[in-house]
C-alpha positions as MATLAB code, in Angstrom:
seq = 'XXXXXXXXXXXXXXXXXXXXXXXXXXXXXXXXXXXXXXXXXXXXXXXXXXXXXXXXXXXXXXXXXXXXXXXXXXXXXXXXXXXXXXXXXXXXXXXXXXXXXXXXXXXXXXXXXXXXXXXXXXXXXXXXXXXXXXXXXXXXXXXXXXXXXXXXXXXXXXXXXXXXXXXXXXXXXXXXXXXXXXXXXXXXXXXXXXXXXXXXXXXXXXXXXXXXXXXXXXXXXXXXXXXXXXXXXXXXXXXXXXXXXXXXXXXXXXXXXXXXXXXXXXXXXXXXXXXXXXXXXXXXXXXXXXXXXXXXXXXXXXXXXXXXXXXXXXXXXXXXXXXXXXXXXXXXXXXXXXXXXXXXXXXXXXXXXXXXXXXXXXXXXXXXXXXXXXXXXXXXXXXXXXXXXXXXXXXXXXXXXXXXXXXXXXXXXXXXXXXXXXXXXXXXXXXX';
ca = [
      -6.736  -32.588  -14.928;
      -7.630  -32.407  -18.450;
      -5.514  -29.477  -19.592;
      -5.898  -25.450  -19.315;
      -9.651  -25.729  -20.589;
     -10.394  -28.533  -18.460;
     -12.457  -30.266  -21.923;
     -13.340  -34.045  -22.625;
     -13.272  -34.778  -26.261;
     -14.453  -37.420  -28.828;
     -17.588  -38.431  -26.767;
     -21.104  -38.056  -27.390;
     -22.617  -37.567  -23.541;
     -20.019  -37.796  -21.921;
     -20.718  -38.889  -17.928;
     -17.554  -38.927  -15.307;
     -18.365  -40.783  -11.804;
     -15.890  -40.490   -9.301;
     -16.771  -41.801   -5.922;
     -15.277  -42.169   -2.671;
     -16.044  -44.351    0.587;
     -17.375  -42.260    2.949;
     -15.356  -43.650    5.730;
     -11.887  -45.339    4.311;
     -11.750  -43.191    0.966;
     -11.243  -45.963   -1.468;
     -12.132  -44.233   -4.892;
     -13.692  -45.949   -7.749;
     -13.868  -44.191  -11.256;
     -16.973  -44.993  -13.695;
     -17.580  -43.220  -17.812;
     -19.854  -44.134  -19.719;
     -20.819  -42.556  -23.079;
     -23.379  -43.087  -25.816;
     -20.762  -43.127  -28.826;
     -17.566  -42.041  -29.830;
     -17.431  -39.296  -32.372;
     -14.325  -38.481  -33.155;
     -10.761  -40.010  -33.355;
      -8.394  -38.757  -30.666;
     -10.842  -39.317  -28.161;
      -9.398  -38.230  -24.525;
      -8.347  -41.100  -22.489;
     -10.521  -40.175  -19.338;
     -10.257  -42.737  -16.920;
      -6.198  -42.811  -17.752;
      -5.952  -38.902  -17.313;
      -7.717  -38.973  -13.997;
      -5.454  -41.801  -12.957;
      -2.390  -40.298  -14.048;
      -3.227  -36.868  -12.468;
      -4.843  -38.616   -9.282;
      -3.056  -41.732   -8.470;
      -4.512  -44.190   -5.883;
      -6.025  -47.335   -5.184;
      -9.173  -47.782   -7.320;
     -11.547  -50.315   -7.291;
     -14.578  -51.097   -9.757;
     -17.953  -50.031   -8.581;
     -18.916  -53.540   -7.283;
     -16.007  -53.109   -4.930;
     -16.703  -50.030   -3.602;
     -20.251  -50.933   -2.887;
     -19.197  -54.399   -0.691;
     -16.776  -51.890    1.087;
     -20.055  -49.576    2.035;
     -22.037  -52.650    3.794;
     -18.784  -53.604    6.339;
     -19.023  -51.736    9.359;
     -15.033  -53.209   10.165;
     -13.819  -49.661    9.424;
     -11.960  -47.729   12.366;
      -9.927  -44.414   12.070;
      -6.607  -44.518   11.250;
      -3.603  -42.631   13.586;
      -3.263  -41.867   17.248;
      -6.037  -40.519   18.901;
      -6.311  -36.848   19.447;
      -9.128  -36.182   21.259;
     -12.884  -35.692   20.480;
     -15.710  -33.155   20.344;
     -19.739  -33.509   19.849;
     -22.458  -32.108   18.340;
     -23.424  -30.243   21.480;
     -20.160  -28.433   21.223;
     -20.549  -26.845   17.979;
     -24.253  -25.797   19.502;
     -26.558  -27.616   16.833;
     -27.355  -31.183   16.260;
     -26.352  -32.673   12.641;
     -29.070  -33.922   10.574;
     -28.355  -37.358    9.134;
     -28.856  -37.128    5.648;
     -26.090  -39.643    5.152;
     -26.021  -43.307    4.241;
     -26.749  -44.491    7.861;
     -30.210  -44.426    7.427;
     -32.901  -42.747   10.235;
     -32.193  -44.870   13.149;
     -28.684  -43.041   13.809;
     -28.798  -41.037   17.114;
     -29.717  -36.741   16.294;
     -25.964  -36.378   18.889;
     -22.869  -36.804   16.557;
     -19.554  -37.545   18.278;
     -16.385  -35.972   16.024;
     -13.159  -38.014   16.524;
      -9.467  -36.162   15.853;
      -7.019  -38.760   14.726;
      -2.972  -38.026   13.602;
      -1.605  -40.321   11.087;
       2.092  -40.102   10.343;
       3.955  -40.776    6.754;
       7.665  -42.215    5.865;
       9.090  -45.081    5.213;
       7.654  -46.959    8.084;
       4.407  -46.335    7.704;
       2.207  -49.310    7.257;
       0.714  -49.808    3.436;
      -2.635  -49.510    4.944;
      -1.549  -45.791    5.914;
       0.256  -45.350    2.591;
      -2.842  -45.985    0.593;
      -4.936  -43.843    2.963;
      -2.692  -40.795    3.170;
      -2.379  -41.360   -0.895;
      -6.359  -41.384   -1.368;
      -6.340  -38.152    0.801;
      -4.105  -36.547   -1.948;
      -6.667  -37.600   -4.772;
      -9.379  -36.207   -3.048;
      -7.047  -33.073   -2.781;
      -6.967  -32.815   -6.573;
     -10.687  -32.114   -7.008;
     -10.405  -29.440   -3.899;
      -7.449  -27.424   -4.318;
      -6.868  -25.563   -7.251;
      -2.958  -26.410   -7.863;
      -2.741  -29.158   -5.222;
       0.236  -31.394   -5.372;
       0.494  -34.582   -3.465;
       2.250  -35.064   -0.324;
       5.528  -36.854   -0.026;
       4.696  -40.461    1.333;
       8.187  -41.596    1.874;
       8.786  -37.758    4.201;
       8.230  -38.769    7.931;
       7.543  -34.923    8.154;
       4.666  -34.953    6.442;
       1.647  -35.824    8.255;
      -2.278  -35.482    8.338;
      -4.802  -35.026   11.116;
      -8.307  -35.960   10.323;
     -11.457  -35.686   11.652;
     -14.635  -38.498   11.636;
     -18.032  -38.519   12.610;
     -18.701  -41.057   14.616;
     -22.361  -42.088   14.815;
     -24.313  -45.457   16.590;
     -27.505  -47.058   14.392;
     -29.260  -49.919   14.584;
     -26.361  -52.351   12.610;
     -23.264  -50.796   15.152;
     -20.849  -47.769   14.781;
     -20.572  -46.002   11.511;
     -17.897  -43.456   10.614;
     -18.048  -40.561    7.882;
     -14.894  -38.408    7.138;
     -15.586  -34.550    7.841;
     -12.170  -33.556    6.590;
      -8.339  -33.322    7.161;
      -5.506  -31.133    7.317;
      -1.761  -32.221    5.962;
       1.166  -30.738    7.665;
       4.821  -30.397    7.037;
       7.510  -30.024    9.778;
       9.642  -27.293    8.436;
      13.499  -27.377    9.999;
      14.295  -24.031   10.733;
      18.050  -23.866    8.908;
      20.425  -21.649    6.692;
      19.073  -18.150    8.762;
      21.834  -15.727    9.550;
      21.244  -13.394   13.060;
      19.356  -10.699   11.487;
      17.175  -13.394    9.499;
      16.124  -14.997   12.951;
      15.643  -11.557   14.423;
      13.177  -10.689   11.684;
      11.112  -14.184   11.952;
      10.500  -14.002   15.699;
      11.231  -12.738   18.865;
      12.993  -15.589   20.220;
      15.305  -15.662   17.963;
      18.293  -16.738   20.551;
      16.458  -19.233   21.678;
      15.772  -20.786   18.096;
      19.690  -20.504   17.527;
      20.406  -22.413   20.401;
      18.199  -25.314   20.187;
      19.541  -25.816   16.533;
      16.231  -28.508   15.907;
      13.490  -25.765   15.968;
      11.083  -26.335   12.858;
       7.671  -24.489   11.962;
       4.604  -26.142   11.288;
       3.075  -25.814    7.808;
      -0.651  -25.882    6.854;
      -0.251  -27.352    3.467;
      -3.939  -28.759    2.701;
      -6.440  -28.051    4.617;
     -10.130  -29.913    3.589;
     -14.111  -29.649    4.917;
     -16.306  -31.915    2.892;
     -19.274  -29.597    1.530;
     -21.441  -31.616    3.602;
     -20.178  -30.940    6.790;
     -19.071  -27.115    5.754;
     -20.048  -24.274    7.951;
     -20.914  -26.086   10.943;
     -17.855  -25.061   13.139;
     -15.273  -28.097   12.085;
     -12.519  -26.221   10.522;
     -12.390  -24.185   13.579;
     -12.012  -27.366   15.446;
      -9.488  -29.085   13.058;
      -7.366  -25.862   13.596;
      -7.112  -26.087   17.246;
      -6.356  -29.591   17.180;
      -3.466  -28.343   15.006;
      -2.316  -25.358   17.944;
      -2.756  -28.637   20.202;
       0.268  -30.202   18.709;
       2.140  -27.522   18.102;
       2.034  -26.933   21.819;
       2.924  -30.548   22.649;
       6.177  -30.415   21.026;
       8.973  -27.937   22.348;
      10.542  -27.827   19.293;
       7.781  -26.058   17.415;
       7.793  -21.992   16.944;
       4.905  -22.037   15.443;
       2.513  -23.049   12.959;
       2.045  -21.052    9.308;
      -0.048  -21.568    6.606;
       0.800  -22.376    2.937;
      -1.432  -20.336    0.277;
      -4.679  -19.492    2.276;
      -7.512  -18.718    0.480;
     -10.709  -16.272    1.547;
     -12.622  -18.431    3.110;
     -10.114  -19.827    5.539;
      -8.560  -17.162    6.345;
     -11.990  -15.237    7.500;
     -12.595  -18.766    8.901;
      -9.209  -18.673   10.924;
      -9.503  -14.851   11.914;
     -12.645  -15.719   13.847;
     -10.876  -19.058   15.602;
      -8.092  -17.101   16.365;
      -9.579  -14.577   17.969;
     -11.565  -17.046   19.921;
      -8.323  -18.876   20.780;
      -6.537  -15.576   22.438;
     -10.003  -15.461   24.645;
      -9.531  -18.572   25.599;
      -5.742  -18.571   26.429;
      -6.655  -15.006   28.255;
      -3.880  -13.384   25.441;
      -6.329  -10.424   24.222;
      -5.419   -8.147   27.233;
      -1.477   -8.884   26.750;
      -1.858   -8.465   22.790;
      -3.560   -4.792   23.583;
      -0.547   -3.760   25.683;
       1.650   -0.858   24.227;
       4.149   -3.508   24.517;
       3.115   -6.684   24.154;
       5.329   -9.589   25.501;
       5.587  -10.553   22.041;
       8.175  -13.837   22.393;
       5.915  -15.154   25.646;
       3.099  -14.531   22.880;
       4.430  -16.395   20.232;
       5.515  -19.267   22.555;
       2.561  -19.855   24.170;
       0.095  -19.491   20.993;
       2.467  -20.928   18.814;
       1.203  -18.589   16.010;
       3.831  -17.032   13.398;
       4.515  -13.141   13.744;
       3.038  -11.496   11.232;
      -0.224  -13.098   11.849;
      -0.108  -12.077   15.442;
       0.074   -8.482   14.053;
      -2.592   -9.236   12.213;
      -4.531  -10.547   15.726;
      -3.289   -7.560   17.065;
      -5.139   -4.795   14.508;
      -8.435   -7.172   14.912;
      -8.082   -6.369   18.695;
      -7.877   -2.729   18.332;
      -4.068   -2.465   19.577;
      -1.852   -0.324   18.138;
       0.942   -2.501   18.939;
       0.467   -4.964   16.037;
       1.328   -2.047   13.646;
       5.203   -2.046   15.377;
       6.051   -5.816   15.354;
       9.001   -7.186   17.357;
      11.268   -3.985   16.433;
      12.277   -1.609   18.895;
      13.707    1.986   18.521;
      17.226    2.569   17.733;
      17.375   -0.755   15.041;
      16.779    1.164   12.063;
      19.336    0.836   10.679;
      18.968   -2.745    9.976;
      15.000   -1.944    7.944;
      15.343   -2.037    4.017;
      14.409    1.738    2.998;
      12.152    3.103    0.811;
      12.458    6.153   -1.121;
      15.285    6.668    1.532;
      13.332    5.908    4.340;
      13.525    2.662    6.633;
      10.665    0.550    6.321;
       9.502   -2.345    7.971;
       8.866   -4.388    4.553;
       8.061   -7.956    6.031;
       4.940   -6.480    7.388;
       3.907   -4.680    4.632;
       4.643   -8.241    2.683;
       2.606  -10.127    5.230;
      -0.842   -8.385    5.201;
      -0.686   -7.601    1.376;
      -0.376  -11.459    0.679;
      -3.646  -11.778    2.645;
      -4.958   -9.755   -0.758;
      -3.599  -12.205   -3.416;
      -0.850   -9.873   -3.808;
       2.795  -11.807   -4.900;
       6.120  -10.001   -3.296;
       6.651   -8.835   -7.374;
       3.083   -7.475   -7.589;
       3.782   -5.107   -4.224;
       7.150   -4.289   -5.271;
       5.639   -2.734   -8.685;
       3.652   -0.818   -6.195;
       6.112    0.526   -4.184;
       8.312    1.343   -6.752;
       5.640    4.288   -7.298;
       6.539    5.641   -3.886;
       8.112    8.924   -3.556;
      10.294   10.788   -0.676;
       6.750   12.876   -0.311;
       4.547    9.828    0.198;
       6.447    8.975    3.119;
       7.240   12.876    4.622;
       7.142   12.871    8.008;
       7.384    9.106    9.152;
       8.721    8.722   12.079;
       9.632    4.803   12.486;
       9.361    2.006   10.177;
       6.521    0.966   11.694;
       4.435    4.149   10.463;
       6.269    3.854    7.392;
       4.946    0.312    6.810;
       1.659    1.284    7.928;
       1.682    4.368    5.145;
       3.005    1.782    2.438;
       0.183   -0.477    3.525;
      -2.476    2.179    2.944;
      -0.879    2.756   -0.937;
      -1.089   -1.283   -1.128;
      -4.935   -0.945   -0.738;
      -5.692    2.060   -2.162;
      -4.437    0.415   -5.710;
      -6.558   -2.633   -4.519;
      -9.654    0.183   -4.850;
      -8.262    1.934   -7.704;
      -8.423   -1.603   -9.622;
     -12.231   -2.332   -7.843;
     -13.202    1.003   -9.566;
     -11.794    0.573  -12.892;
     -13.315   -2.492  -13.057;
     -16.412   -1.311  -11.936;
     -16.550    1.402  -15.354;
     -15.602    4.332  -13.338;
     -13.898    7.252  -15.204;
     -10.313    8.157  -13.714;
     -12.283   11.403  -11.726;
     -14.704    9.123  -10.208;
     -11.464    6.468   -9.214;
      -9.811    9.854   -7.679;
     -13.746   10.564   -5.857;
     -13.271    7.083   -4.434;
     -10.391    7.274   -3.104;
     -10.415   10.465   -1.330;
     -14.011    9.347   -0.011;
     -12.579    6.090    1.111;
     -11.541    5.647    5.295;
      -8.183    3.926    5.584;
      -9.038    2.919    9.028;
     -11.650    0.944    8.142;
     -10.052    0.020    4.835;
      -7.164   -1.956    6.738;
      -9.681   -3.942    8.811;
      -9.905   -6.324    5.687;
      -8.021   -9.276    6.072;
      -9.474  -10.588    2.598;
     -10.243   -9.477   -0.732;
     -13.822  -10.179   -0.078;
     -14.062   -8.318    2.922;
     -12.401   -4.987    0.977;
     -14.438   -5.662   -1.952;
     -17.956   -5.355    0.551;
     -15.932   -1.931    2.063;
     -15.837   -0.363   -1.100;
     -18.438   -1.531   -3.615;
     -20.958    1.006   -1.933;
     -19.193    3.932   -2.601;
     -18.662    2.739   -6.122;
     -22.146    1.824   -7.083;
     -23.042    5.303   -5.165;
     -20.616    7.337   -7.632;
     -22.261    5.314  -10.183;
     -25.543    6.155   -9.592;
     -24.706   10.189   -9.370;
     -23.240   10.031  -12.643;
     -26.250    8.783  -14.159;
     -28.508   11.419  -12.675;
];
């Protein structure tokens, strides 16, 4: 917001306030200094307007807006969950005050955008994107005028003494995807039911874009229920194949792992997902979950099947090689990116890769799992040269280090935990 170093100048004491309604998000924006010092002072309240455009109101404003209880969700109803679901009660440490009932009732709500949406929508969809700002590191705001943009939210809905109260937990914003400009081979690779999606000619995916837990209501089993309620509408709709998601970071994606792998107990999938062949299109339509994270599903459920994708023998021909040999690269590309690798920074990789590396593979499903193994091993070599060790202590590590285990990481967090031990361990016998 206020350029590369993120620095306010020209101000002695400089104090930012940016506040939002708890319930409707109107923002208000407050600064307040003791002098200015210099000329060229930054423009603060203009910067954060121009980088996070919405409806703001004056502090006065916002504070009349806090004593109306008139406020009800926007969007059609999606369902609701409770307190006793997520097995604990909320504390209320919020603004309702003590008399608020310990049992908190969650309410899932779907608002649309486009050019028909009402202005009361627009603004609320818009103050959702401001909020994004201060979340997100590169967020971008939605298109408002884009009926296939949308947002699903989620609100606490508690009973005190003056009525019904509601506090925003968080929200999700999704974009319907149309599924166009793919040749055969292109469908083949993106899913099993590929003639199906040809057919149709109106398939579209589902795309996480922004997805949002207020700190105060973090950890408590919400994002796990915002993410179903996003499975729930991909279900609803026929024309779905499923639902991806844009840029995840570490802590959602350990946060949708362990969803996920309640949601194939749920839908009774884990036995069909261990199978040497897994009914992989019947999967995908049912779950509604894109491919390569269903191979990822697949390794977290111990089946060897997730390693092989939808390929079968005999269509080798149509794998990119490497060194010569076919290789099934989209897989490789799909659990690298889960490391915070780019397609460039795994090409530059796998440019190192030799006939040798890959002697003896015998599909390009092994041959994806070997390149896989090289991916991670240069994640370690990187851990250990930036943990001080010498290039014989890197070479230690990784003959010490069990690729098994190693590919278990979905995250760089996760790898980093793997391997840090055996560092600090080298480390340590150096010294003595």
């Amino acid at each position: 917001v206020f350029g590369e170093n993120e620095t306010i100048v020209g101000y002695r004491n400089p104090v930012v306030s940016l506040e939002f309604a708890a319930d409707s998000l109107l923002p208000s924006i407050s600064f307040r200094y003791d002098s200015v010092v210099e000329d060229g002072a930054t423009d603060v309240v203009g910067t954060i307007k121009r980088a996070a455009p919405a409806d703001y109101v004056d502090e006065e404003e916002l504070r009349q807006s806090l004593t109306s209880n008139s406020f009800v969700p926007l969007g059609e109803a999606m369902g609701h969950y409770s307190s006793v679901l997520l097995k604990k009660h909320d504390t209320d440490d919020g603004p309702h005050g003590n008399n608020s009932t310990r049992e908190a009732r969650y309410e899932l709500r779907h608002i649309h955008a486009g050019p028909k949406a009402a202005q009361e929508v627009r603004a609320f969809l818009q103050r959702t994107q401001c909020l994004a700002i201060w979340f997100i590191e590169k967020a971008s705001y939605i298109d408002l005028d884009d009926p296939n943009w949308s947002c699903v939210t989620v609100y606490e809905k508690r009973v005190d003494s003056d009525g019904v109260r509601y506090r925003l937990v968080g929200f999700t914003t999704l974009y319907r995807r149309a599924i166009t400009a793919l040749d055969e081979q292109a469908l083949k690779e993106l899913t099993p039911l590929a003639d199906e999606v040809a057919a149709r000619k109106d398939m579209v995916r589902l795309s996480i874009a922004q997805f949002i837990i207020l700190p105060h209501f973090a950890a408590r089993g919400h994002g796990s229920q915002l993410l179903r309620a996003v499975y729930k509408l991909a279900r609803k709709d026929a024309r779905v194949l499923d639902v991806v998601v844009e840029d995840p970071n570490d802590d959602f994606a350990a946060m949708r792992l362990k969803c996920d792998l309640a949601y194939l107990r749920d839908e009774r999938c884990v036995e069909p997902l261990k199978d040497l062949k897994p009914p992989w299109g019947e999967l995908q339509r049912k779950l509604k979950l894109a491919m390569p994270h269903l191979f990822v599903l697949a390794d977290a459920v111990g089946s060897k099947a997730g390693q092989r994708g939808v390929k079968s023998g005999g269509e080798e021909e149509h794998f990119p090689t490497v060194a010569g040999v076919p290789v099934d690269l989209e897989w490789v590309y799909a659990r690298s990116t889960g490391l915070g690798f780019t397609r460039g920074e795994i090409d530059d990789i796998l440019n190192g890769i030799t006939a040798d590396d890959l002697d003896g593979v015998q599909s390009p499903q092994e041959g994806a799992r070997r390149l896989l193994v090289a991916v991670y091993m240069a994640v370690v070599a990187d851990l250990g040269e930036a943990e001080g060790l010498s290039d014989a202590q890197i070479d230690a590590l990784l003959e010490q280090v069990d690729t098994e285990t190693l590919l278990a990481a979905q995250a760089p967090r996760a790898l980093a935990l793997q391997v840090l031990p055996q560092i600090r361990k080298l480390k340590a016998q150096a010294i003595r």
